[in-house]
C-alpha atoms as a PDB file:
ATOM      1  CA  MET A   1    -315.880 -65.593  26.495  1.00  0.00           C
ATOM      2  CA  ALA A   2    -318.460 -67.858  28.230  1.00  0.00           C
ATOM      3  CA  THR A   3    -320.765 -66.201  30.761  1.00  0.00           C
ATOM      4  CA  TRP A   4    -321.296 -67.707  34.211  1.00  0.00           C
ATOM      5  CA  ASN A   5    -324.779 -69.170  34.652  1.00  0.00           C
ATOM      6  CA  PRO A   6    -325.626 -70.019  38.288  1.00  0.00           C
ATOM      7  CA  GLN A   7    -328.833 -71.833  37.264  1.00  0.00           C
ATOM      8  CA  MET A   8    -326.824 -74.155  34.994  1.00  0.00           C
ATOM      9  CA  GLU A   9    -324.408 -74.949  37.854  1.00  0.00           C
ATOM     10  CA  LEU A  10    -327.334 -75.681  40.160  1.00  0.00           C
ATOM     11  CA  ASP A  11    -328.926 -77.998  37.582  1.00  0.00           C
ATOM     12  CA  LEU A  12    -325.622 -79.852  37.225  1.00  0.00           C
ATOM     13  CA  ALA A  13    -325.177 -80.132  41.013  1.00  0.00           C
ATOM     14  CA  LEU A  14    -328.698 -81.407  41.788  1.00  0.00           C
ATOM     15  CA  PRO A  15    -328.170 -85.004  40.566  1.00  0.00           C
ATOM     16  CA  ALA A  16    -325.018 -85.314  42.692  1.00  0.00           C
ATOM     17  CA  LEU A  17    -326.837 -83.814  45.691  1.00  0.00           C
ATOM     18  CA  ASN A  18    -329.778 -86.175  45.246  1.00  0.00           C
ATOM     19  CA  GLN A  19    -327.390 -89.134  45.015  1.00  0.00           C
ATOM     20  CA  THR A  20    -325.648 -88.025  48.223  1.00  0.00           C
ATOM     21  CA  LEU A  21    -328.966 -87.740  50.061  1.00  0.00           C
ATOM     22  CA  LEU A  22    -330.031 -91.130  48.716  1.00  0.00           C
ATOM     23  CA  LEU A  23    -326.878 -92.781  50.011  1.00  0.00           C
ATOM     24  CA  SER A  24    -326.780 -91.042  53.380  1.00  0.00           C
ATOM     25  CA  GLY A  25    -330.524 -91.073  53.998  1.00  0.00           C
ATOM     26  CA  PRO A  26    -332.569 -88.408  55.779  1.00  0.00           C
ATOM     27  CA  GLY A  27    -331.722 -86.953  59.156  1.00  0.00           C
ATOM     28  CA  PRO A  28    -332.796 -88.650  62.392  1.00  0.00           C
ATOM     29  CA  PHE A  29    -336.501 -89.328  62.898  1.00  0.00           C
ATOM     30  CA  VAL A  30    -338.357 -88.269  66.040  1.00  0.00           C
ATOM     31  CA  LEU A  31    -340.636 -90.957  67.493  1.00  0.00           C
ATOM     32  CA  LEU A  32    -343.756 -89.301  68.930  1.00  0.00           C
ATOM     33  CA  GLY A  33    -344.978 -92.261  70.991  1.00  0.00           C
ATOM     34  CA  VAL A  34    -348.777 -92.506  71.090  1.00  0.00           C
ATOM     35  CA  PRO A  35    -350.246 -89.326  69.548  1.00  0.00           C
ATOM     36  CA  GLY A  36    -353.130 -87.912  71.542  1.00  0.00           C
ATOM     37  CA  LEU A  37    -352.070 -89.745  74.699  1.00  0.00           C
ATOM     38  CA  LYS A  38    -348.823 -87.932  75.468  1.00  0.00           C
ATOM     39  CA  ALA A  39    -350.038 -87.019  78.957  1.00  0.00           C
ATOM     40  CA  LEU A  40    -350.450 -90.749  79.674  1.00  0.00           C
ATOM     41  CA  HIS A  41    -347.016 -91.821  78.403  1.00  0.00           C
ATOM     42  CA  ALA A  42    -345.647 -92.328  81.928  1.00  0.00           C
ATOM     43  CA  TRP A  43    -348.629 -94.507  82.873  1.00  0.00           C
ATOM     44  CA  LEU A  44    -348.470 -96.472  79.622  1.00  0.00           C
ATOM     45  CA  SER A  45    -344.815 -97.223  80.301  1.00  0.00           C
ATOM     46  CA  VAL A  46    -345.715 -99.204  83.460  1.00  0.00           C
ATOM     47  CA  PRO A  47    -347.470-102.164  81.757  1.00  0.00           C
ATOM     48  CA  VAL A  48    -344.966-101.980  78.885  1.00  0.00           C
ATOM     49  CA  CYS A  49    -342.045-102.297  81.311  1.00  0.00           C
ATOM     50  CA  LEU A  50    -343.718-105.109  83.309  1.00  0.00           C
ATOM     51  CA  LEU A  51    -344.530-107.078  80.154  1.00  0.00           C
ATOM     52  CA  TYR A  52    -340.961-106.686  78.906  1.00  0.00           C
ATOM     53  CA  VAL A  53    -339.492-107.887  82.213  1.00  0.00           C
ATOM     54  CA  ALA A  54    -341.910-110.848  82.187  1.00  0.00           C
ATOM     55  CA  ALA A  55    -340.865-111.668  78.602  1.00  0.00           C
ATOM     56  CA  LEU A  56    -337.143-111.501  79.472  1.00  0.00           C
ATOM     57  CA  VAL A  57    -337.449-113.603  82.634  1.00  0.00           C
ATOM     58  CA  GLY A  58    -339.917-116.146  81.239  1.00  0.00           C
ATOM     59  CA  ASN A  59    -338.188-116.790  77.924  1.00  0.00           C
ATOM     60  CA  THR A  60    -334.684-116.828  79.414  1.00  0.00           C
ATOM     61  CA  LEU A  61    -335.796-119.286  82.094  1.00  0.00           C
ATOM     62  CA  LEU A  62    -337.479-121.474  79.487  1.00  0.00           C
ATOM     63  CA  LEU A  63    -334.351-121.493  77.298  1.00  0.00           C
ATOM     64  CA  GLY A  64    -332.212-122.332  80.327  1.00  0.00           C
ATOM     65  CA  LEU A  65    -334.389-125.314  81.267  1.00  0.00           C
ATOM     66  CA  ILE A  66    -334.391-126.680  77.718  1.00  0.00           C
ATOM     67  CA  ALA A  67    -330.611-126.237  77.384  1.00  0.00           C
ATOM     68  CA  VAL A  68    -329.737-127.811  80.742  1.00  0.00           C
ATOM     69  CA  ASP A  69    -332.228-130.695  80.994  1.00  0.00           C
ATOM     70  CA  LYS A  70    -331.436-133.577  78.614  1.00  0.00           C
ATOM     71  CA  ALA A  71    -335.001-134.865  78.990  1.00  0.00           C
ATOM     72  CA  LEU A  72    -336.246-131.751  77.168  1.00  0.00           C
ATOM     73  CA  ARG A  73    -334.537-132.476  73.857  1.00  0.00           C
ATOM     74  CA  SER A  74    -337.527-133.714  71.843  1.00  0.00           C
ATOM     75  CA  PRO A  75    -338.693-131.640  68.824  1.00  0.00           C
ATOM     76  CA  MET A  76    -341.634-130.227  70.803  1.00  0.00           C
ATOM     77  CA  TYR A  77    -339.327-128.634  73.386  1.00  0.00           C
ATOM     78  CA  GLN A  78    -336.846-127.503  70.748  1.00  0.00           C
ATOM     79  CA  PHE A  79    -339.685-125.691  68.986  1.00  0.00           C
ATOM     80  CA  LEU A  80    -340.460-124.035  72.331  1.00  0.00           C
ATOM     81  CA  GLY A  81    -336.837-122.925  72.468  1.00  0.00           C
ATOM     82  CA  LEU A  82    -337.066-121.428  68.972  1.00  0.00           C
ATOM     83  CA  LEU A  83    -340.253-119.622  69.991  1.00  0.00           C
ATOM     84  CA  ALA A  84    -338.509-118.215  73.079  1.00  0.00           C
ATOM     85  CA  VAL A  85    -335.585-116.928  70.966  1.00  0.00           C
ATOM     86  CA  ALA A  86    -337.983-115.267  68.493  1.00  0.00           C
ATOM     87  CA  ASP A  87    -339.916-113.701  71.390  1.00  0.00           C
ATOM     88  CA  LEU A  88    -336.753-112.285  72.953  1.00  0.00           C
ATOM     89  CA  ILE A  89    -335.600-110.767  69.660  1.00  0.00           C
ATOM     90  CA  LEU A  90    -339.054-109.361  68.833  1.00  0.00           C
ATOM     91  CA  ALA A  91    -339.468-107.721  72.245  1.00  0.00           C
ATOM     92  CA  THR A  92    -335.864-106.522  72.630  1.00  0.00           C
ATOM     93  CA  SER A  93    -335.756-104.942  69.167  1.00  0.00           C
ATOM     94  CA  THR A  94    -338.779-102.727  69.914  1.00  0.00           C
ATOM     95  CA  VAL A  95    -339.626-102.341  73.612  1.00  0.00           C
ATOM     96  CA  PRO A  96    -336.437-100.644  74.964  1.00  0.00           C
ATOM     97  CA  LYS A  97    -336.775 -97.825  72.425  1.00  0.00           C
ATOM     98  CA  ALA A  98    -340.511 -97.609  73.110  1.00  0.00           C
ATOM     99  CA  LEU A  99    -339.769 -97.196  76.828  1.00  0.00           C
ATOM    100  CA  ALA A 100    -337.181 -94.502  76.069  1.00  0.00           C
ATOM    101  CA  VAL A 101    -339.840 -92.631  74.081  1.00  0.00           C
ATOM    102  CA  LEU A 102    -342.559 -93.058  76.731  1.00  0.00           C
ATOM    103  CA  TRP A 103    -340.176 -91.949  79.499  1.00  0.00           C
ATOM    104  CA  GLY A 104    -339.045 -88.931  77.460  1.00  0.00           C
ATOM    105  CA  VAL A 105    -335.413 -90.078  77.587  1.00  0.00           C
ATOM    106  CA  SER A 106    -334.684 -90.363  73.857  1.00  0.00           C
ATOM    107  CA  ALA A 107    -337.112 -89.909  71.006  1.00  0.00           C
ATOM    108  CA  GLU A 108    -334.634 -89.570  68.132  1.00  0.00           C
ATOM    109  CA  ILE A 109    -333.532 -92.487  65.976  1.00  0.00           C
ATOM    110  CA  SER A 110    -331.211 -92.317  62.974  1.00  0.00           C
ATOM    111  CA  PHE A 111    -332.384 -93.464  59.563  1.00  0.00           C
ATOM    112  CA  GLY A 112    -329.976 -96.420  59.584  1.00  0.00           C
ATOM    113  CA  ALA A 113    -330.997 -97.490  63.094  1.00  0.00           C
ATOM    114  CA  CYS A 114    -334.656 -97.134  62.110  1.00  0.00           C
ATOM    115  CA  LEU A 115    -334.206 -99.432  59.103  1.00  0.00           C
ATOM    116  CA  ALA A 116    -332.258-101.922  61.223  1.00  0.00           C
ATOM    117  CA  GLN A 117    -334.970-101.921  63.890  1.00  0.00           C
ATOM    118  CA  LEU A 118    -337.860-102.499  61.497  1.00  0.00           C
ATOM    119  CA  PHE A 119    -335.886-105.199  59.647  1.00  0.00           C
ATOM    120  CA  VAL A 120    -335.012-107.152  62.817  1.00  0.00           C
ATOM    121  CA  ALA A 121    -338.493-106.748  64.353  1.00  0.00           C
ATOM    122  CA  HIS A 122    -340.331-107.853  61.215  1.00  0.00           C
ATOM    123  CA  VAL A 123    -337.943-110.753  60.587  1.00  0.00           C
ATOM    124  CA  ALA A 124    -338.482-111.907  64.192  1.00  0.00           C
ATOM    125  CA  PHE A 125    -342.263-111.613  63.734  1.00  0.00           C
ATOM    126  CA  ILE A 126    -342.243-113.668  60.516  1.00  0.00           C
ATOM    127  CA  ALA A 127    -339.881-116.226  62.072  1.00  0.00           C
ATOM    128  CA  GLU A 128    -342.151-116.543  65.118  1.00  0.00           C
ATOM    129  CA  SER A 129    -345.156-117.008  62.849  1.00  0.00           C
ATOM    130  CA  SER A 130    -343.265-119.793  61.039  1.00  0.00           C
ATOM    131  CA  VAL A 131    -342.368-121.468  64.360  1.00  0.00           C
ATOM    132  CA  LEU A 132    -346.001-121.299  65.541  1.00  0.00           C
ATOM    133  CA  LEU A 133    -347.038-123.018  62.317  1.00  0.00           C
ATOM    134  CA  ALA A 134    -344.369-125.695  62.826  1.00  0.00           C
ATOM    135  CA  MET A 135    -345.562-126.219  66.417  1.00  0.00           C
ATOM    136  CA  ALA A 136    -349.144-126.641  65.221  1.00  0.00           C
ATOM    137  CA  VAL A 137    -347.990-129.259  62.697  1.00  0.00           C
ATOM    138  CA  ASP A 138    -345.926-130.935  65.444  1.00  0.00           C
ATOM    139  CA  ARG A 139    -349.008-131.233  67.680  1.00  0.00           C
ATOM    140  CA  TYR A 140    -351.112-132.491  64.757  1.00  0.00           C
ATOM    141  CA  VAL A 141    -348.614-135.272  63.967  1.00  0.00           C
ATOM    142  CA  ALA A 142    -348.235-136.179  67.665  1.00  0.00           C
ATOM    143  CA  ILE A 143    -352.008-136.523  68.170  1.00  0.00           C
ATOM    144  CA  CYS A 144    -353.294-137.642  64.765  1.00  0.00           C
ATOM    145  CA  GLN A 145    -350.261-139.623  63.490  1.00  0.00           C
ATOM    146  CA  PRO A 146    -348.503-140.778  66.700  1.00  0.00           C
ATOM    147  CA  LEU A 147    -346.854-143.834  65.123  1.00  0.00           C
ATOM    148  CA  ARG A 148    -345.140-141.687  62.497  1.00  0.00           C
ATOM    149  CA  TYR A 149    -344.079-138.893  64.879  1.00  0.00           C
ATOM    150  CA  GLY A 150    -340.540-140.171  65.518  1.00  0.00           C
ATOM    151  CA  ALA A 151    -339.849-140.599  61.804  1.00  0.00           C
ATOM    152  CA  LEU A 152    -341.337-137.273  60.670  1.00  0.00           C
ATOM    153  CA  LEU A 153    -340.202-134.907  63.457  1.00  0.00           C
ATOM    154  CA  THR A 154    -336.470-135.195  64.072  1.00  0.00           C
ATOM    155  CA  GLN A 155    -333.751-132.803  65.270  1.00  0.00           C
ATOM    156  CA  ARG A 156    -332.710-132.356  61.640  1.00  0.00           C
ATOM    157  CA  VAL A 157    -336.249-131.205  60.800  1.00  0.00           C
ATOM    158  CA  VAL A 158    -336.147-128.724  63.702  1.00  0.00           C
ATOM    159  CA  GLY A 159    -332.878-127.303  62.349  1.00  0.00           C
ATOM    160  CA  ILE A 160    -334.378-126.968  58.866  1.00  0.00           C
ATOM    161  CA  VAL A 161    -337.436-125.189  60.320  1.00  0.00           C
ATOM    162  CA  ALA A 162    -335.199-122.744  62.238  1.00  0.00           C
ATOM    163  CA  ALA A 163    -333.107-121.920  59.164  1.00  0.00           C
ATOM    164  CA  ALA A 164    -336.181-121.653  56.931  1.00  0.00           C
ATOM    165  CA  ALA A 165    -337.960-119.341  59.402  1.00  0.00           C
ATOM    166  CA  VAL A 166    -335.040-116.899  59.499  1.00  0.00           C
ATOM    167  CA  ALA A 167    -334.442-117.093  55.735  1.00  0.00           C
ATOM    168  CA  ARG A 168    -338.132-116.530  55.039  1.00  0.00           C
ATOM    169  CA  GLY A 169    -338.214-113.445  57.252  1.00  0.00           C
ATOM    170  CA  ALA A 170    -335.039-112.012  55.729  1.00  0.00           C
ATOM    171  CA  CYS A 171    -336.244-112.598  52.162  1.00  0.00           C
ATOM    172  CA  VAL A 172    -339.598-110.964  52.896  1.00  0.00           C
ATOM    173  CA  MET A 173    -338.075-107.908  54.608  1.00  0.00           C
ATOM    174  CA  ALA A 174    -335.084-107.182  52.350  1.00  0.00           C
ATOM    175  CA  PRO A 175    -337.172-105.566  49.542  1.00  0.00           C
ATOM    176  CA  PRO A 176    -338.990-103.089  51.861  1.00  0.00           C
ATOM    177  CA  VAL A 177    -335.665-101.896  53.273  1.00  0.00           C
ATOM    178  CA  VAL A 178    -334.386-101.266  49.735  1.00  0.00           C
ATOM    179  CA  LEU A 179    -337.635 -99.484  48.810  1.00  0.00           C
ATOM    180  CA  LEU A 180    -337.410 -97.254  51.897  1.00  0.00           C
ATOM    181  CA  GLN A 181    -333.794 -96.343  51.114  1.00  0.00           C
ATOM    182  CA  ARG A 182    -334.771 -95.211  47.608  1.00  0.00           C
ATOM    183  CA  LEU A 183    -337.594 -92.902  48.744  1.00  0.00           C
ATOM    184  CA  PRO A 184    -337.093 -89.094  49.121  1.00  0.00           C
ATOM    185  CA  TYR A 185    -338.159 -87.746  52.528  1.00  0.00           C
ATOM    186  CA  CYS A 186    -338.055 -83.941  52.033  1.00  0.00           C
ATOM    187  CA  GLY A 187    -337.309 -83.106  55.653  1.00  0.00           C
ATOM    188  CA  GLN A 188    -340.171 -85.046  57.256  1.00  0.00           C
ATOM    189  CA  ARG A 189    -338.919 -86.250  60.662  1.00  0.00           C
ATOM    190  CA  ALA A 190    -341.878 -86.785  63.031  1.00  0.00           C
ATOM    191  CA  LEU A 191    -342.880 -90.466  63.176  1.00  0.00           C
ATOM    192  CA  PRO A 192    -346.106 -91.109  65.135  1.00  0.00           C
ATOM    193  CA  HIS A 193    -345.092 -94.405  66.708  1.00  0.00           C
ATOM    194  CA  THR A 194    -343.037 -95.903  69.536  1.00  0.00           C
ATOM    195  CA  TYR A 195    -340.804 -97.843  67.133  1.00  0.00           C
ATOM    196  CA  CYS A 196    -340.030 -97.946  63.406  1.00  0.00           C
ATOM    197  CA  GLU A 197    -342.501 -99.824  61.237  1.00  0.00           C
ATOM    198  CA  HIS A 198    -342.287-100.329  57.471  1.00  0.00           C
ATOM    199  CA  MET A 199    -345.349 -98.348  56.388  1.00  0.00           C
ATOM    200  CA  GLY A 200    -344.996 -95.856  59.214  1.00  0.00           C
ATOM    201  CA  VAL A 201    -341.606 -94.834  57.792  1.00  0.00           C
ATOM    202  CA  ALA A 202    -342.869 -94.960  54.191  1.00  0.00           C
ATOM    203  CA  ARG A 203    -345.634 -92.466  55.068  1.00  0.00           C
ATOM    204  CA  LEU A 204    -342.956 -89.868  55.832  1.00  0.00           C
ATOM    205  CA  ALA A 205    -341.694 -89.959  52.242  1.00  0.00           C
ATOM    206  CA  CYS A 206    -342.697 -87.366  49.677  1.00  0.00           C
ATOM    207  CA  GLY A 207    -342.364 -89.813  46.772  1.00  0.00           C
ATOM    208  CA  ASP A 208    -344.556 -92.592  45.398  1.00  0.00           C
ATOM    209  CA  THR A 209    -345.156 -95.161  48.165  1.00  0.00           C
ATOM    210  CA  ARG A 210    -347.556 -97.392  46.217  1.00  0.00           C
ATOM    211  CA  PRO A 211    -344.917-100.138  45.760  1.00  0.00           C
ATOM    212  CA  ASN A 212    -344.457-100.206  49.554  1.00  0.00           C
ATOM    213  CA  VAL A 213    -348.213-100.361  50.157  1.00  0.00           C
ATOM    214  CA  TRP A 214    -348.878-103.154  47.676  1.00  0.00           C
ATOM    215  CA  TYR A 215    -345.804-105.135  48.674  1.00  0.00           C
ATOM    216  CA  GLY A 216    -346.815-104.846  52.339  1.00  0.00           C
ATOM    217  CA  LEU A 217    -350.343-106.034  51.528  1.00  0.00           C
ATOM    218  CA  ALA A 218    -349.076-108.980  49.450  1.00  0.00           C
ATOM    219  CA  THR A 219    -346.609-110.160  52.095  1.00  0.00           C
ATOM    220  CA  THR A 220    -349.263-109.797  54.818  1.00  0.00           C
ATOM    221  CA  LEU A 221    -351.618-112.100  52.933  1.00  0.00           C
ATOM    222  CA  LEU A 222    -348.898-114.568  51.915  1.00  0.00           C
ATOM    223  CA  SER A 223    -347.031-114.718  55.223  1.00  0.00           C
ATOM    224  CA  PRO A 224    -348.829-114.207  58.583  1.00  0.00           C
ATOM    225  CA  ALA A 225    -352.355-114.480  57.151  1.00  0.00           C
ATOM    226  CA  LEU A 226    -351.517-117.745  55.356  1.00  0.00           C
ATOM    227  CA  ASP A 227    -349.789-119.082  58.486  1.00  0.00           C
ATOM    228  CA  LEU A 228    -352.867-118.253  60.556  1.00  0.00           C
ATOM    229  CA  VAL A 229    -355.147-120.141  58.149  1.00  0.00           C
ATOM    230  CA  LEU A 230    -352.882-123.211  58.222  1.00  0.00           C
ATOM    231  CA  ILE A 231    -352.575-123.078  62.035  1.00  0.00           C
ATOM    232  CA  GLY A 232    -356.364-122.851  62.321  1.00  0.00           C
ATOM    233  CA  ALA A 233    -356.768-125.844  59.990  1.00  0.00           C
ATOM    234  CA  SER A 234    -354.320-127.927  62.021  1.00  0.00           C
ATOM    235  CA  TYR A 235    -356.129-127.161  65.281  1.00  0.00           C
ATOM    236  CA  VAL A 236    -359.470-128.069  63.698  1.00  0.00           C
ATOM    237  CA  LEU A 237    -358.015-131.464  62.772  1.00  0.00           C
ATOM    238  CA  ILE A 238    -356.552-131.811  66.287  1.00  0.00           C
ATOM    239  CA  LEU A 239    -359.911-131.020  67.910  1.00  0.00           C
ATOM    240  CA  ARG A 240    -361.664-133.491  65.626  1.00  0.00           C
ATOM    241  CA  ALA A 241    -359.190-136.195  66.651  1.00  0.00           C
ATOM    242  CA  VAL A 242    -359.548-135.276  70.355  1.00  0.00           C
ATOM    243  CA  CYS A 243    -363.355-135.505  70.183  1.00  0.00           C
ATOM    244  CA  ARG A 244    -362.987-139.071  68.905  1.00  0.00           C
ATOM    245  CA  LEU A 245    -360.849-140.155  71.866  1.00  0.00           C
ATOM    246  CA  PRO A 246    -362.423-142.993  73.900  1.00  0.00           C
ATOM    247  CA  SER A 247    -361.234-141.435  77.169  1.00  0.00           C
ATOM    248  CA  HIS A 248    -363.602-138.655  78.204  1.00  0.00           C
ATOM    249  CA  GLY A 249    -361.126-137.408  80.818  1.00  0.00           C
ATOM    250  CA  ALA A 250    -358.566-136.497  78.166  1.00  0.00           C
ATOM    251  CA  ARG A 251    -360.963-134.241  76.266  1.00  0.00           C
ATOM    252  CA  PRO A 252    -361.248-131.342  78.767  1.00  0.00           C
ATOM    253  CA  LYS A 253    -357.457-131.235  79.177  1.00  0.00           C
ATOM    254  CA  ALA A 254    -356.870-131.200  75.423  1.00  0.00           C
ATOM    255  CA  LEU A 255    -359.600-128.616  74.880  1.00  0.00           C
ATOM    256  CA  GLY A 256    -358.144-126.415  77.634  1.00  0.00           C
ATOM    257  CA  THR A 257    -354.684-126.605  76.085  1.00  0.00           C
ATOM    258  CA  CYS A 258    -356.019-125.798  72.600  1.00  0.00           C
ATOM    259  CA  GLY A 259    -358.084-122.940  74.044  1.00  0.00           C
ATOM    260  CA  ALA A 260    -355.042-121.401  75.753  1.00  0.00           C
ATOM    261  CA  HIS A 261    -353.043-121.703  72.525  1.00  0.00           C
ATOM    262  CA  ALA A 262    -355.889-120.101  70.568  1.00  0.00           C
ATOM    263  CA  VAL A 263    -355.957-117.077  72.908  1.00  0.00           C
ATOM    264  CA  VAL A 264    -352.207-116.438  72.544  1.00  0.00           C
ATOM    265  CA  ILE A 265    -352.342-116.966  68.773  1.00  0.00           C
ATOM    266  CA  ALA A 266    -355.241-114.494  68.551  1.00  0.00           C
ATOM    267  CA  LEU A 267    -353.287-111.923  70.606  1.00  0.00           C
ATOM    268  CA  PHE A 268    -350.306-112.384  68.282  1.00  0.00           C
ATOM    269  CA  TYR A 269    -352.014-112.298  64.888  1.00  0.00           C
ATOM    270  CA  THR A 270    -355.093-110.092  65.366  1.00  0.00           C
ATOM    271  CA  PRO A 271    -353.353-106.793  66.301  1.00  0.00           C
ATOM    272  CA  ALA A 272    -350.529-107.508  63.838  1.00  0.00           C
ATOM    273  CA  LEU A 273    -352.872-108.093  60.898  1.00  0.00           C
ATOM    274  CA  PHE A 274    -354.969-105.107  61.987  1.00  0.00           C
ATOM    275  CA  SER A 275    -351.862-102.911  62.022  1.00  0.00           C
ATOM    276  CA  PHE A 276    -350.623-104.144  58.645  1.00  0.00           C
ATOM    277  CA  LEU A 277    -354.010-103.823  56.910  1.00  0.00           C
ATOM    278  CA  ALA A 278    -354.863-100.470  58.516  1.00  0.00           C
ATOM    279  CA  HIS A 279    -352.084 -98.848  56.493  1.00  0.00           C
ATOM    280  CA  ARG A 280    -353.891 -99.918  53.311  1.00  0.00           C
ATOM    281  CA  PHE A 281    -357.585 -99.666  54.179  1.00  0.00           C
ATOM    282  CA  GLY A 282    -358.098 -97.703  57.405  1.00  0.00           C
ATOM    283  CA  ARG A 283    -355.582 -94.884  57.303  1.00  0.00           C
ATOM    284  CA  HIS A 284    -358.218 -92.122  57.499  1.00  0.00           C
ATOM    285  CA  THR A 285    -360.915 -93.939  59.506  1.00  0.00           C
ATOM    286  CA  ILE A 286    -359.057 -95.566  62.414  1.00  0.00           C
ATOM    287  CA  PRO A 287    -357.831 -93.232  65.207  1.00  0.00           C
ATOM    288  CA  ILE A 288    -354.048 -93.195  65.148  1.00  0.00           C
ATOM    289  CA  HIS A 289    -353.692 -93.876  68.883  1.00  0.00           C
ATOM    290  CA  ILE A 290    -355.747 -97.080  68.500  1.00  0.00           C
ATOM    291  CA  HIS A 291    -353.504 -98.128  65.635  1.00  0.00           C
ATOM    292  CA  ILE A 292    -350.307 -97.453  67.607  1.00  0.00           C
ATOM    293  CA  LEU A 293    -351.545 -99.207  70.765  1.00  0.00           C
ATOM    294  CA  LEU A 294    -352.502-102.338  68.813  1.00  0.00           C
ATOM    295  CA  ALA A 295    -349.193-102.261  66.940  1.00  0.00           C
ATOM    296  CA  ASN A 296    -347.458-102.347  70.333  1.00  0.00           C
ATOM    297  CA  LEU A 297    -349.697-105.138  71.604  1.00  0.00           C
ATOM    298  CA  TYR A 298    -348.349-107.897  69.354  1.00  0.00           C
ATOM    299  CA  VAL A 299    -344.687-107.177  70.180  1.00  0.00           C
ATOM    300  CA  MET A 300    -345.257-107.079  73.963  1.00  0.00           C
ATOM    301  CA  VAL A 301    -348.078-109.381  75.108  1.00  0.00           C
ATOM    302  CA  PRO A 302    -347.318-112.669  73.271  1.00  0.00           C
ATOM    303  CA  PRO A 303    -343.612-112.698  74.296  1.00  0.00           C
ATOM    304  CA  ALA A 304    -344.730-112.351  77.928  1.00  0.00           C
ATOM    305  CA  LEU A 305    -347.507-114.982  77.711  1.00  0.00           C
ATOM    306  CA  ASN A 306    -345.869-117.611  75.496  1.00  0.00           C
ATOM    307  CA  PRO A 307    -343.519-118.995  78.210  1.00  0.00           C
ATOM    308  CA  VAL A 308    -346.553-119.532  80.463  1.00  0.00           C
ATOM    309  CA  VAL A 309    -349.009-120.903  77.910  1.00  0.00           C
ATOM    310  CA  TYR A 310    -346.601-123.052  75.908  1.00  0.00           C
ATOM    311  CA  GLY A 311    -344.003-123.681  78.613  1.00  0.00           C
ATOM    312  CA  VAL A 312    -345.259-123.781  82.191  1.00  0.00           C
ATOM    313  CA  ARG A 313    -348.524-125.438  81.128  1.00  0.00           C
ATOM    314  CA  THR A 314    -346.443-128.289  79.650  1.00  0.00           C
ATOM    315  CA  GLN A 315    -346.249-130.967  82.352  1.00  0.00           C
ATOM    316  CA  GLN A 316    -342.554-131.844  82.056  1.00  0.00           C
ATOM    317  CA  ILE A 317    -341.425-128.203  82.017  1.00  0.00           C
ATOM    318  CA  ALA A 318    -343.681-127.392  84.976  1.00  0.00           C
ATOM    319  CA  GLN A 319    -342.192-130.314  86.931  1.00  0.00           C
ATOM    320  CA  ARG A 320    -338.618-129.256  86.109  1.00  0.00           C
ATOM    321  CA  LEU A 321    -339.399-125.676  87.095  1.00  0.00           C
ATOM    322  CA  GLN A 322    -340.925-126.750  90.426  1.00  0.00           C
ATOM    323  CA  HIS A 323    -337.928-128.974  91.118  1.00  0.00           C
ATOM    324  CA  GLY A 324    -335.525-126.128  90.339  1.00  0.00           C
ATOM    325  CA  LEU A 325    -337.418-123.692  92.581  1.00  0.00           C
ATOM    326  CA  ARG A 326    -337.392-126.234  95.439  1.00  0.00           C
ATOM    327  CA  LEU A 327    -333.635-126.618  95.088  1.00  0.00           C
ATOM    328  CA  LEU A 328    -333.173-122.844  95.126  1.00  0.00           C
ATOM    329  CA  TRP A 329    -335.394-122.528  98.197  1.00  0.00           C
ATOM    330  CA  ALA A 330    -333.609-125.341 100.015  1.00  0.00           C
ATOM    331  CA  GLY A 331    -330.233-123.787  99.187  1.00  0.00           C
ATOM    332  CA  ALA A 332    -331.373-120.400 100.461  1.00  0.00           C
ATOM    333  CA  VAL A 333    -332.708-121.931 103.683  1.00  0.00           C
ATOM    334  CA  ARG A 334    -329.442-123.844 104.261  1.00  0.00           C
ATOM    335  CA  LYS A 335    -327.410-120.695 103.654  1.00  0.00           C
ATOM    336  CA  VAL A 336    -329.475-118.699 106.165  1.00  0.00           C
ATOM    337  CA  GLY A 337    -329.232-121.519 108.696  1.00  0.00           C
ATOM    338  CA  SER A 338    -325.454-121.787 108.370  1.00  0.00           C
ATOM    339  CA  GLU A 339    -325.078-118.010 108.739  1.00  0.00           C
ATOM    340  CA  ARG A 340    -327.154-118.061 111.937  1.00  0.00           C
ATOM    341  CA  THR A 341    -325.105-120.961 113.336  1.00  0.00           C
ATOM    342  CA  SER A 342    -321.811-119.211 112.606  1.00  0.00           C
ATOM    343  CA  THR A 343    -323.135-116.028 114.228  1.00  0.00           C
ATOM    344  CA  HIS A 344    -324.083-117.824 117.458  1.00  0.00           C
ATOM    345  CA  THR A 345    -320.757-119.627 117.683  1.00  0.00           C
END
């Protein structure tokens, strides 16, 4: 007669248990916000909320103008529309949850929602980087090869750029999601961040995260870092062409436009690259609150500034916006006047 061995039953049950945990994932994570600055969470939420509102209003208004006005159908304005869509997705996928954490409303996030958030946010970031590169090439062709602009930059090319930007982001971010799903987490739940980030989640695992680290480093160098180098090269060529212009009056305007673009590009790429590389090289030397604040910077500031720098500073969009505001003002004045007249009669 066989004797009952509880240890043998446990050994047989462990693989099935591990498989169940692998499929279901760990329990919900708890986002800690900005460690070390918890007392300032309410104050930090004020600029975060204002930047998010500015991003929503600015990008929605820009998309509305481009969609309604038939004069804004050239590739340059369509690229601005793609940038506005990427900005809205990037900000909306991260900021509402960050505000919920900073306000103390809801700090928990399920494993599935966490993976979805980091996937959408990173895909939007990579897509926006691709669109910025396409816009830099668009400006280079318009200034340095004006006779070939109509043949090279068409609506079909804009569509290809949009599809390629999304496909590129999805292809880059699919492997990290799979890697994160395969990691064991051993009950770790506290995530020191305001939203889910690839390496931030990987650090909670109790398994080997070296594939995540090296994959993250490789994609950082081959995606945003490469885009930044190519954007910089295109603007150098643009500036060289501008300096050769016979009209001296055009130079300050072109230099001012390039300078404004450079500031926004720096605010987009610098904190992002810092955040990505800090996971590999500065984990024990950079204060975590500095890391978290900079990681929030690139998902909040550029979406709020891009509609102004790339949109309102563009002459045709500024004129359309002024015309629209005048019509709204005139309509409001007429409505008030008619109400007063009806009251007196």
